[in-house]
Coordinates of C-alpha atoms in Angstrom, one line a residue:
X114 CA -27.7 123.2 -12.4
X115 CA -24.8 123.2 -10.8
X116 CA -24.1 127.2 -11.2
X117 CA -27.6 127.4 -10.4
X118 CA -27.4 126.1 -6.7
X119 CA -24.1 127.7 -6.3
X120 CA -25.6 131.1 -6.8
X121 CA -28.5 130.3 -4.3
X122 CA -25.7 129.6 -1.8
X123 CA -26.3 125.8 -2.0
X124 CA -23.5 123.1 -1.9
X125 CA -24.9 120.1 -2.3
X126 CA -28.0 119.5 -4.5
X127 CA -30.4 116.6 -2.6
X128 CA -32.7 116.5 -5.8
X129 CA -30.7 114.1 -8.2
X130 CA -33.9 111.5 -8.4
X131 CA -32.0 108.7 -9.8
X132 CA -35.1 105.9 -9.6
X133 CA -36.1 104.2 -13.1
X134 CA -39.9 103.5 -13.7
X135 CA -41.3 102.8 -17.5
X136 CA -44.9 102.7 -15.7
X137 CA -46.6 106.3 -17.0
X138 CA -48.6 105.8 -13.9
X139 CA -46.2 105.8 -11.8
X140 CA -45.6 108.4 -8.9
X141 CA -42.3 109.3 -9.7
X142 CA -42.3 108.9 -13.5
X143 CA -42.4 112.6 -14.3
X144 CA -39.5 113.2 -11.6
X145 CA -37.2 109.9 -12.9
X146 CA -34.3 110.1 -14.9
X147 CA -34.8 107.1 -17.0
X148 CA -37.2 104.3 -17.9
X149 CA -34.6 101.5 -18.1
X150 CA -31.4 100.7 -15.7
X151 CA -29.2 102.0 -18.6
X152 CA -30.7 105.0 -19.7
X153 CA -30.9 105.4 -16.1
X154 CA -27.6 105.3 -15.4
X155 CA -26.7 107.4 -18.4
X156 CA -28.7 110.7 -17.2
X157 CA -27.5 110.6 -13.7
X158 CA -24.0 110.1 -14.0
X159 CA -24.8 112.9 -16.6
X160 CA -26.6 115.3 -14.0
X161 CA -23.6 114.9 -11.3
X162 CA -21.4 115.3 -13.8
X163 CA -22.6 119.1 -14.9
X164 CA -23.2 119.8 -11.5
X165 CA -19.3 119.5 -11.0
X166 CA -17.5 121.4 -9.2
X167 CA -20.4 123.6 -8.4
X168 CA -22.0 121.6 -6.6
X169 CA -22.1 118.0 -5.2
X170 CA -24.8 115.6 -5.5
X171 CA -26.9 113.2 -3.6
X172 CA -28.9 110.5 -5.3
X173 CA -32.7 109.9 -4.5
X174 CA -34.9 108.0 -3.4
X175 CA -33.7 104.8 -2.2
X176 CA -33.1 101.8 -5.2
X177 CA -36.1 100.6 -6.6
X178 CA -38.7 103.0 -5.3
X179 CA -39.4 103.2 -9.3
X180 CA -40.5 100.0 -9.0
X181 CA -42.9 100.4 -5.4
X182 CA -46.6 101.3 -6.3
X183 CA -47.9 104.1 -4.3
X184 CA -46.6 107.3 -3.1
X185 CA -43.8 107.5 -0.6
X186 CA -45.2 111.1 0.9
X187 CA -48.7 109.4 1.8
X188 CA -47.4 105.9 2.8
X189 CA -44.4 103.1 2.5
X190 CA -44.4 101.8 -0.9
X191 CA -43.0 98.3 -1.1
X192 CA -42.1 95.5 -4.3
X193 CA -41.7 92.4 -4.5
X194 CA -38.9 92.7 -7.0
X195 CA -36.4 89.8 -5.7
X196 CA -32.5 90.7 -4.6
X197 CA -31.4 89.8 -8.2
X198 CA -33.7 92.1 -10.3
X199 CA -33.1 95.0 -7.9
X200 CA -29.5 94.8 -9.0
X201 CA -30.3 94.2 -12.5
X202 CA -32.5 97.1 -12.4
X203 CA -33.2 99.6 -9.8
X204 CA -29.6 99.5 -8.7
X205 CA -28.0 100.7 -11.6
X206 CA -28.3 104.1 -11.6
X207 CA -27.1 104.4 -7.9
X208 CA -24.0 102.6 -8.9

């Protein structure tokens, strides 16, 4: 992708979408990169990786939106996930 946005004239890519959800009904489920923290982690250090030197990357949405029921373009979506399991989880792939 990175060849891809450098032709278009773009040098940074804002559509990495780094959030984890295993929830099929989830908003962003189509759009995330993994289903756990690992396999998270794994396909979005992959993703900045080929996007190098191309392009830089930015990671979306904000930690644990994977985990927030609702969708974030038609309200604030909010969990209850405590400070722990966000870095267990949601964190990882941002790290």
């Amino acid at each position: 992708r990175g060849a891809l946005v450098q032709r278009a004239g773009i040098s940074v890519n804002f559509g990495v979408v780094a959030d984890i959800t295993d929830d099929t009904g989830m908003f962003i489920y189509r759009r995330a990169l993994g289903t756990t923290p690992e396999s998270g982690a794994s396909h979005v250090a992959a993703a900045v990786v080929g996007e190098e030197p191309e392009a830089l990357s930015t990671l979306k949405h904000f930690p644990g939106h994977g985990a927030a029921p609702g969708d974030s373009h038609r309200g604030i979506p909010s969990t209850t996930e405590s400070y722990d399991q966000w870095l267990q989880t949601d964190a990882v792939p941002f790290a």
